[in-house]
Coordinates of C-alpha atoms in Angstrom, one line a residue:
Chain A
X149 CA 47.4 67.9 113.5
X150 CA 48.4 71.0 112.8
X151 CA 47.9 72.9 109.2
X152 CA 51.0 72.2 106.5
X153 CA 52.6 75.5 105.6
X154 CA 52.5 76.3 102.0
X155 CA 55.5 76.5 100.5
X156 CA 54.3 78.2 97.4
X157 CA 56.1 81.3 98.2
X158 CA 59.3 80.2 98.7
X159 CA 58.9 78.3 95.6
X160 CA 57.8 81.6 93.5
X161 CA 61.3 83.3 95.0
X162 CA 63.6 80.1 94.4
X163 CA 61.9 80.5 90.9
X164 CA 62.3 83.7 90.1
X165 CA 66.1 83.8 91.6
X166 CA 66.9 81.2 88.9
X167 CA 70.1 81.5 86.8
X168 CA 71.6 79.4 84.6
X169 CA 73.9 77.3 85.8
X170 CA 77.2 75.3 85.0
X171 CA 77.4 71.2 85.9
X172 CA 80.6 70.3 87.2
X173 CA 83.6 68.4 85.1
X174 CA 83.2 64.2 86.2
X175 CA 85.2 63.8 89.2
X176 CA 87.8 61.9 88.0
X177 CA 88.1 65.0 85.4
X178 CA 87.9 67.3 87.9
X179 CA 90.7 65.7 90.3
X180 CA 93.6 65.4 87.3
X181 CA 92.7 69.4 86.4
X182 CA 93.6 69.6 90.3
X183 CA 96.5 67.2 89.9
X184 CA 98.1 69.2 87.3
X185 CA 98.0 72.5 89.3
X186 CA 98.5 71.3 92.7
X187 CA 101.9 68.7 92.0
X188 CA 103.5 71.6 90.9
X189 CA 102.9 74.5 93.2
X190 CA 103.4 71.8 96.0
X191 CA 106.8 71.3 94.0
X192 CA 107.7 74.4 94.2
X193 CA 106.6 75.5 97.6
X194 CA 109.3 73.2 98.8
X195 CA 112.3 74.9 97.2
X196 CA 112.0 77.3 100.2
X197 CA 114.1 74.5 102.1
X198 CA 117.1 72.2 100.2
X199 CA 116.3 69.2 98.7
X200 CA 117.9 65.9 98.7
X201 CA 118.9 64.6 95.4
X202 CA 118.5 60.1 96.0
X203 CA 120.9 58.0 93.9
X204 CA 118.3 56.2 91.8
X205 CA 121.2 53.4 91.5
X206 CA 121.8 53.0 95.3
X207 CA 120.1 49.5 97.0
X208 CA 116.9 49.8 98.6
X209 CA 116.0 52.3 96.3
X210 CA 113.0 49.7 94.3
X211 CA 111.2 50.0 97.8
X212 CA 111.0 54.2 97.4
X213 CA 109.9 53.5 93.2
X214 CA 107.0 50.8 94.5
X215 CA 106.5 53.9 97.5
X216 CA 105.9 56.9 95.1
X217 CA 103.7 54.8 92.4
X218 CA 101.5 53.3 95.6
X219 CA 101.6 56.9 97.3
X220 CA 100.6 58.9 93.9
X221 CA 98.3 56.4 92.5
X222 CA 96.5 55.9 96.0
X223 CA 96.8 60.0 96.4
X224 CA 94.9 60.4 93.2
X225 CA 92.2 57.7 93.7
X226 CA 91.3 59.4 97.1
X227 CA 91.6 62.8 95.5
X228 CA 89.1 61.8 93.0
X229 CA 86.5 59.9 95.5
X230 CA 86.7 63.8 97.5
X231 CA 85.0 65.0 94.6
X232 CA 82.7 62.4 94.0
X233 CA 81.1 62.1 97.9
X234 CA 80.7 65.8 98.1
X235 CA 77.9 65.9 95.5
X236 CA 74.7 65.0 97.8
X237 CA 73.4 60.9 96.9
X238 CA 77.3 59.5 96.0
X239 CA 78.7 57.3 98.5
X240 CA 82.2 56.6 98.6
X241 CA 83.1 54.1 96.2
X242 CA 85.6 51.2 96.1
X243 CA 86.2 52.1 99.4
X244 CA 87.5 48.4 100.4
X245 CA 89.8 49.3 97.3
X246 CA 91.7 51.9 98.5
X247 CA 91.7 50.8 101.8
X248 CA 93.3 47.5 100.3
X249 CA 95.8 49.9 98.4
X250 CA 96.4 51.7 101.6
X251 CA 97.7 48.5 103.5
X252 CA 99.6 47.8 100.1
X253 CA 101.4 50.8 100.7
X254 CA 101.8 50.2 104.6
X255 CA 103.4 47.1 104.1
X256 CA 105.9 48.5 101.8
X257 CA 106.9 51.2 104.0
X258 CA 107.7 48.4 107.0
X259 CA 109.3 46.3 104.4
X260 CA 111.3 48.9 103.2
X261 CA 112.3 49.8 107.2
X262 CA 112.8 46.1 108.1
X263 CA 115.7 45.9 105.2
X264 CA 116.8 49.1 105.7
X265 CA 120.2 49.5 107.2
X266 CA 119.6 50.4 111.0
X267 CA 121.3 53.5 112.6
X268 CA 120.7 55.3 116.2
X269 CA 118.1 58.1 116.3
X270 CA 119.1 61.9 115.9
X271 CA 118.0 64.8 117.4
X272 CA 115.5 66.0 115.0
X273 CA 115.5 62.3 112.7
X274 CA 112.5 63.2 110.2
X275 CA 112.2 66.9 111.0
X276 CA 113.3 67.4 107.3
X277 CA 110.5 64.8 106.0
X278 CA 108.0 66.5 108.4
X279 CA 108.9 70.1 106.8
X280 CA 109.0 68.8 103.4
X281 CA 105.4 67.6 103.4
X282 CA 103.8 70.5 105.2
X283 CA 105.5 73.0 102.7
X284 CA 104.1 70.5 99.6
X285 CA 100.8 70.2 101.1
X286 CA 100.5 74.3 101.8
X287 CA 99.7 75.4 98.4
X288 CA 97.2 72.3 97.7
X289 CA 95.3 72.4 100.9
X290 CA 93.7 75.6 99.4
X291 CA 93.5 74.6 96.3
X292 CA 91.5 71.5 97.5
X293 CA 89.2 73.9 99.5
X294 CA 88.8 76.0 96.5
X295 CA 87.9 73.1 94.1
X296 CA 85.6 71.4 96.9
X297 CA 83.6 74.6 96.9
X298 CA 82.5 74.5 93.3
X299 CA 80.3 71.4 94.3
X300 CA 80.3 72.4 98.0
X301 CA 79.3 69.7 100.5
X302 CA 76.5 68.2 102.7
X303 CA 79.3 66.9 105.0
X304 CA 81.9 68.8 104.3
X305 CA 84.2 67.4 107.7
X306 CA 84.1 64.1 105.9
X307 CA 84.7 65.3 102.0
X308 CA 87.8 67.5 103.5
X309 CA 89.1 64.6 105.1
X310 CA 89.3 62.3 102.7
X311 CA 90.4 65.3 100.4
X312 CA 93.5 65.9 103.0
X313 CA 94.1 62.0 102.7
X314 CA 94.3 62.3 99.3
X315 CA 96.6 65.2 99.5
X316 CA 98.8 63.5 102.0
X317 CA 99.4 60.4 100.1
X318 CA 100.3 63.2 97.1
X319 CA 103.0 64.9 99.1
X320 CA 104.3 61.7 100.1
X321 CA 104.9 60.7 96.7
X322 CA 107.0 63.9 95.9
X323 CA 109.1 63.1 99.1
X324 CA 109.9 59.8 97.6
X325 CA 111.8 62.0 94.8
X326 CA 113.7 63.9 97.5
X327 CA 114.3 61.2 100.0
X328 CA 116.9 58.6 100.6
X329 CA 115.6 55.0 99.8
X330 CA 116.4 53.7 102.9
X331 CA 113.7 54.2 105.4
X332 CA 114.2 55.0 109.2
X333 CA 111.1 53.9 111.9
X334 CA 111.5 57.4 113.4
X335 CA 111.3 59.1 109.4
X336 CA 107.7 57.1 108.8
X337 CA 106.0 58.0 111.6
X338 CA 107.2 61.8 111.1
X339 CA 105.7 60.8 107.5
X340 CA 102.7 59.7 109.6
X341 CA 102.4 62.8 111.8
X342 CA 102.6 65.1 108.4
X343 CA 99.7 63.3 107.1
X344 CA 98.1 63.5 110.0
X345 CA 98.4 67.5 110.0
X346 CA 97.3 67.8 106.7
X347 CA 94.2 66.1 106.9
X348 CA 93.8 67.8 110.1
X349 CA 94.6 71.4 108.8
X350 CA 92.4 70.7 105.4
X351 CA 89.3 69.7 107.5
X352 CA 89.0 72.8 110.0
X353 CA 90.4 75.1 107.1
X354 CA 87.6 74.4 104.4
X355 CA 84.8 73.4 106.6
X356 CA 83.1 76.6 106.7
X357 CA 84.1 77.5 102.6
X358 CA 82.9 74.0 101.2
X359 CA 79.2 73.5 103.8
X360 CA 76.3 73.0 101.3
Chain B
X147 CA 72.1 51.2 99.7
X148 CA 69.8 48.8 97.4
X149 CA 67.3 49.2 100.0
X150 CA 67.2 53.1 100.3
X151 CA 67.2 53.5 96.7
X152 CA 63.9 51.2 96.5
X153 CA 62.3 53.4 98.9
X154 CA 63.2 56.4 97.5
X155 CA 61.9 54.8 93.8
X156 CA 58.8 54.0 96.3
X157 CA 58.2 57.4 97.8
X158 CA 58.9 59.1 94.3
X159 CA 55.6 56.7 92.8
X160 CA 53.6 57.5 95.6
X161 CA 54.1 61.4 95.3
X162 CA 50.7 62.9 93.5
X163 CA 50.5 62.9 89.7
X164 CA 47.8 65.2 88.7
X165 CA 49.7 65.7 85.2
X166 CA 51.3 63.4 83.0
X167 CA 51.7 64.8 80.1
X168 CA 54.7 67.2 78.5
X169 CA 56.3 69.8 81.0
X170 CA 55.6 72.8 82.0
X171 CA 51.4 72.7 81.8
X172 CA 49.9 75.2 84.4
X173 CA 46.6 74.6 85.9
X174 CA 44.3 77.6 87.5
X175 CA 43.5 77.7 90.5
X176 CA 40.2 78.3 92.0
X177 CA 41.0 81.5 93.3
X178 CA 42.5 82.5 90.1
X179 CA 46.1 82.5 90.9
X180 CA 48.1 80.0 88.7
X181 CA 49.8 77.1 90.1
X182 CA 51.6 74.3 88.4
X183 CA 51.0 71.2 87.9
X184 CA 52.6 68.1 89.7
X185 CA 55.0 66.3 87.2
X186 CA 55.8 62.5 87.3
X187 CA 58.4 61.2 88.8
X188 CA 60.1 60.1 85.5
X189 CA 60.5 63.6 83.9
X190 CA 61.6 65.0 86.8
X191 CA 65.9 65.1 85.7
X192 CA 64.5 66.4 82.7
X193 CA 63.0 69.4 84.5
X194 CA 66.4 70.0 86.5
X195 CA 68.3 70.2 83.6
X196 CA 65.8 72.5 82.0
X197 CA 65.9 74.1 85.5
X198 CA 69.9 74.4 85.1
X199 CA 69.9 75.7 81.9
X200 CA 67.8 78.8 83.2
X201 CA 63.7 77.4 82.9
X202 CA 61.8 79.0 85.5
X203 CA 59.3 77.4 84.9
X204 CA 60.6 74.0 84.7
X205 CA 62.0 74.7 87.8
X206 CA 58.8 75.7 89.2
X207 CA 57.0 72.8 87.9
X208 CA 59.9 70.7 89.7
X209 CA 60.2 72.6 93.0
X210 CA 56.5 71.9 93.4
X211 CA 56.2 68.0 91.9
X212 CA 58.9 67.0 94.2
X213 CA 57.6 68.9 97.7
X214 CA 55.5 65.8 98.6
X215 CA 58.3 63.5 98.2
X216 CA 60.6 65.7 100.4
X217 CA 57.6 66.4 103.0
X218 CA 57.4 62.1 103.6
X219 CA 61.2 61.8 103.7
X220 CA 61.8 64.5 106.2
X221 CA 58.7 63.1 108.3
X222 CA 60.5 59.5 108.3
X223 CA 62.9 61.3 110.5
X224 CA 61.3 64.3 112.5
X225 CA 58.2 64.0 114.2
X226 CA 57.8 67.6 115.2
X227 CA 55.5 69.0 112.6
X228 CA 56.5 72.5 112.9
X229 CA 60.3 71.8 112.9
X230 CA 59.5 68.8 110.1
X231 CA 58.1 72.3 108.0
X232 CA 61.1 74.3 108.7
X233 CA 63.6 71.1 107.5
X234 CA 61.4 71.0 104.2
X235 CA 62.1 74.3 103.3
X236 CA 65.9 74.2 104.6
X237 CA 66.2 71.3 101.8
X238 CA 64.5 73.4 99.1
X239 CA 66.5 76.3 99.9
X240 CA 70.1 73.6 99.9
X241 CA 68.6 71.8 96.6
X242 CA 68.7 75.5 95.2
X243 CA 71.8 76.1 96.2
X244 CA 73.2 73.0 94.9
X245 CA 71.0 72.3 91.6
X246 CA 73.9 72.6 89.4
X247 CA 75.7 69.2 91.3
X248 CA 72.7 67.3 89.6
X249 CA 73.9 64.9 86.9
X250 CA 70.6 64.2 85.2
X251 CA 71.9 61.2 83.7
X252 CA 71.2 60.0 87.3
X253 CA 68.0 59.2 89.5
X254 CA 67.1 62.3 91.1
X255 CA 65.8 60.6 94.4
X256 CA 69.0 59.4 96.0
X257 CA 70.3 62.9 95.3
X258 CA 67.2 64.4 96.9
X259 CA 67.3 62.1 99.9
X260 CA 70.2 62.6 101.0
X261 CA 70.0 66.4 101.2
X262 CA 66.6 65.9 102.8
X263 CA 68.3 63.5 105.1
X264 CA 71.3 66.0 106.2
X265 CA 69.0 68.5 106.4
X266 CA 66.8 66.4 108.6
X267 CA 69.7 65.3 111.0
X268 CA 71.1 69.1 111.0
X269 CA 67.3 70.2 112.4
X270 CA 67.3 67.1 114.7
X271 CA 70.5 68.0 116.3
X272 CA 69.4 71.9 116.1
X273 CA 66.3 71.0 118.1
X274 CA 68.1 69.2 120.7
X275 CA 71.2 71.8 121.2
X276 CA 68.2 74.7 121.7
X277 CA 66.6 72.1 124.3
X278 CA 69.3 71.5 126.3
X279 CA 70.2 75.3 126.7
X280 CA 67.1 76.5 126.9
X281 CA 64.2 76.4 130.2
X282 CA 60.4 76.8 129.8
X283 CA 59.8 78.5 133.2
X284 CA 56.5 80.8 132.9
X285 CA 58.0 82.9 136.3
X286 CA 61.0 82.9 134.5
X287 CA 60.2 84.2 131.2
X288 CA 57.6 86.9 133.2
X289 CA 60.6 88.0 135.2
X290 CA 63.0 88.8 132.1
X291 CA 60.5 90.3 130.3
X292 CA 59.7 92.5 133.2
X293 CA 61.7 92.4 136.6
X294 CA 58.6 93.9 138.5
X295 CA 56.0 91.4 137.6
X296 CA 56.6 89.1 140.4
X297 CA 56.0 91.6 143.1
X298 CA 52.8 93.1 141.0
X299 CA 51.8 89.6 140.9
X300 CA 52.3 88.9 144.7
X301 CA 50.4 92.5 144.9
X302 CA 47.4 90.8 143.1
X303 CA 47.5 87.6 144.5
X304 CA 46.6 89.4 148.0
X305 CA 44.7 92.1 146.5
X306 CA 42.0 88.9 145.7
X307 CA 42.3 87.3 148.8
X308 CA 41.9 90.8 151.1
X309 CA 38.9 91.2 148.9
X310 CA 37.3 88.0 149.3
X311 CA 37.5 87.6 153.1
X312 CA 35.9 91.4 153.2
X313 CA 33.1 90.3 150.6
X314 CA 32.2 87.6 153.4
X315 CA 31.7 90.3 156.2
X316 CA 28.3 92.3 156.6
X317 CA 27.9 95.2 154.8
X318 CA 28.4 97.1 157.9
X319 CA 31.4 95.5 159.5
X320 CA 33.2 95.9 155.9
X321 CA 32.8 99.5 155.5
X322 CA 34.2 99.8 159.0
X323 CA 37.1 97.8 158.6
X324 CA 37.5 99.7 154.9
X325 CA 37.6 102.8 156.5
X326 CA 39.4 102.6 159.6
X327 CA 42.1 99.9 157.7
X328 CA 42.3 100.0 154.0
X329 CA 41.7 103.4 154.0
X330 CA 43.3 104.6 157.0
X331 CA 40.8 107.0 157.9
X332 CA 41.1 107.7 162.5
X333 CA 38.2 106.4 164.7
X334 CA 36.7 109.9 164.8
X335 CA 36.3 110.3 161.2
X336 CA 34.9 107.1 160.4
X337 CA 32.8 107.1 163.2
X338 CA 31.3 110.7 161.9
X339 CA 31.2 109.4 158.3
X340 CA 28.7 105.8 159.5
X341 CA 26.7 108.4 162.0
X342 CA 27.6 105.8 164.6
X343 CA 29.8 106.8 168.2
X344 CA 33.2 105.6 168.6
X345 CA 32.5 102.5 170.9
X346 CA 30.1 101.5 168.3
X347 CA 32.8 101.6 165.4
X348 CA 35.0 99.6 167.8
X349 CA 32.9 96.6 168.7
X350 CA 31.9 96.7 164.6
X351 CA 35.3 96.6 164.1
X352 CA 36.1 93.8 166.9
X353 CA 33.2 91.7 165.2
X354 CA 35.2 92.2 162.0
X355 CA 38.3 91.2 163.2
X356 CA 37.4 88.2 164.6
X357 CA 35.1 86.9 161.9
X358 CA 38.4 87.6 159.5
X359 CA 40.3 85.4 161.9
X360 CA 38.4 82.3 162.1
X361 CA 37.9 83.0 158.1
X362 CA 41.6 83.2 157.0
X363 CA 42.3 80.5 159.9
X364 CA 39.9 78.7 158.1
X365 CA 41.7 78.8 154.4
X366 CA 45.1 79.2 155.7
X367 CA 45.3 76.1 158.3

């Protein structure tokens, strides 16, 4: 068997390197001091296209109300469970929660399409939903990446995903404000395919910023 | 989960406790040098947030308590005791790096097995990327180090084999066939240099040949 190395040395350099340092704000903490900065730069990167002003009195329009408080409230739950899982030793918790949430919010979404008026598909249906949530998400993908980074992570692939999950839900939420509350198959699955690029984008972008 | 943390509450008790006392005692060493002591278990997240708040020597005190219980997680999962040594110190140098995340509130073992464990799992699959890219070949190696070696080691190779069939020749016949073949000296000259005539040399050196034959027919099928 061969001889342990002594580590002594590398203990004596780790020692002497040693600064004081800051622990990070609860996650939960942590994710609403994100909230508050990343809602509204998200808001206003999407003035760069025109937005839709929904008639809050028009039918249907309880489905897109239910929508934005699932979409926001799921948003920052997942948000908040990003933080917590990229400190080393937390799992993800209440997991089946949010997952439960998350089918909450899928079955209002296919409610709200199966009473939704039905008209034929245009060339580019959704393009505008698609656009909205990629300009929402550009400024808070960073920002994510940037907060992530204060903790980094031993996996980041999986704390940036369900970071961009998070972040998705979030920009879905706002489009609920800008968005008609009727809701066409062809819109939800560009909703779908937004999300999909977000967490997508957020996990090759910050990989190499947030690894631990 | 319940299960990993009782293991890691486990490993953590069987880790060495040569001091029990407050934190921060230093022990000498024979050789002079000073060394700390190992802490328990139980003040260790009161060390790391010494350790966070700037304590050297806290930190020191921790780095070395909690070595043993890193060594025995990291062994769980690599086998490789030179690679098992190198994932030690990658999770020292990423506990470092990440000291501040420690809420000391918290047990510090499930913190410190799962870095251990990533770490582990990034040497694993380290290992095993370098071994599928990479080939052991001796002749290889030899030739990228240097291109020539293969024909200086053919060179050798019969260098010793000329040399042992001559050393099985009589003194006589092998200076002969020195001269006249390794040494490409004519007939004449060879024949003046043994005081011998020239039909002399020849049937020495038809002796010689023939003797070689039946010897390197002999080894060589």
């Amino acid at each position: 068997m061969a001889e342990r190395v002594n580590h002594e040395l590398l203990i004596d350099r780790l020692s002497d390197s040693l600064r004081p340092v800051r622990r990070p704000l609860p996650a939960w903490l942590r994710a609403l001091g994100w909230m508050a900065l990343a809602l509204p730069c998200g808001l206003a990167a999407t003035r760069a296209i025109p937005r839709y002003q929904p008639d809050w009195g028009a039918s249907g329009m309880a489905w897109a109300v239910v929508e934005i408080a699932l979409s926001l409230g799921l948003g920052l739950a997942v948000v908040v469970s990003a933080f917590d899982i990229s400190i080393a030793g937390r799992p993800l918790r209440a997991g089946r929660v949010m997952v439960g949430l998350g089918l909450v919010w899928l079955a209002v979404c296919v409610g709200n399409i199966a009473v939704s008026p039905w008209h034929a598909v245009r060339l580019g249906a959704g393009l505008y939903c698609y656009t909205f949530m990629m300009l929402a998400s550009a400024p808070m993908m960073p920002l994510v990446v940037l907060a992530l980074r204060r903790t980094r992570a031993l996996h980041p692939g999986r704390s940036l995903a369900v970071a961009g999950i998070g972040i998705a839900f979030l920009v879905s939420g706002l489009l609920g404000f800008c968005h008609q509350g009727h809701l066409h198959p062809v819109d939800f699955l560009m909703h779908l395919a937004a999300g999909a690029s977000i967490v997508l984008l957020t996990t090759v972008l910050g990989r190499r910023f947030i690894a631990a | 989960m319940r299960m990993a943390l009782a293991s890691c509450r486990r490993l953590a008790a069987d880790a060495p406790i040569m001091h029990q006392g407050g934190t921060g005692d230093v022990s000498k060493r024979k050789d002079g040098a000073e060394r700390d002591s190992v802490a328990d278990p139980a003040l260790w997240p009161a060390l790391m947030r010494r350790a966070q708040d700037g304590d050297a020597q806290a930190y020191r005190l921790l780095l070395g308590s909690v070595l043993p219980a890193i060594r025995a997680l990291v062994r769980r999962r690599v086998f490789d005791e030179a690679l098992a040594e190198d994932v030690v110190q990658e999770t020292m140098l990423t506990l470092h790096r990440v000291r501040h995340t420690y809420d000391p509130a918290r047990p510090m073992m499930p913190w410190i097995a799962a870095i251990a464990a990533t770490r582990a799992i990034d040497g694993l699959r380290r290992q095993g990327r370098v071994q599928r890219r990479e080939l052991w070949d001796e002749t290889v190696l030899a030739m990228e180090l240097d291109p020539d070696a293969a024909r200086r080691m053919e060179a050798f190779a019969v260098q010793d084999e000329v040399e042992s069939l001559l050393a099985r020749l009589p003194a006589r016949q092998r200076q002969a066939v020195e001269m006249v073949k390794l040494q490409q000296m004519t007939l004449d000259h060879a024949a003046q240099a043994t005081s011998q005539s020239v039909p002399a040399l020849k049937a020495l050196l038809h002796r010689a040949f023939t003797r070689l034959r039946q010897d390197g027919a002999g080894e060589n099928g």
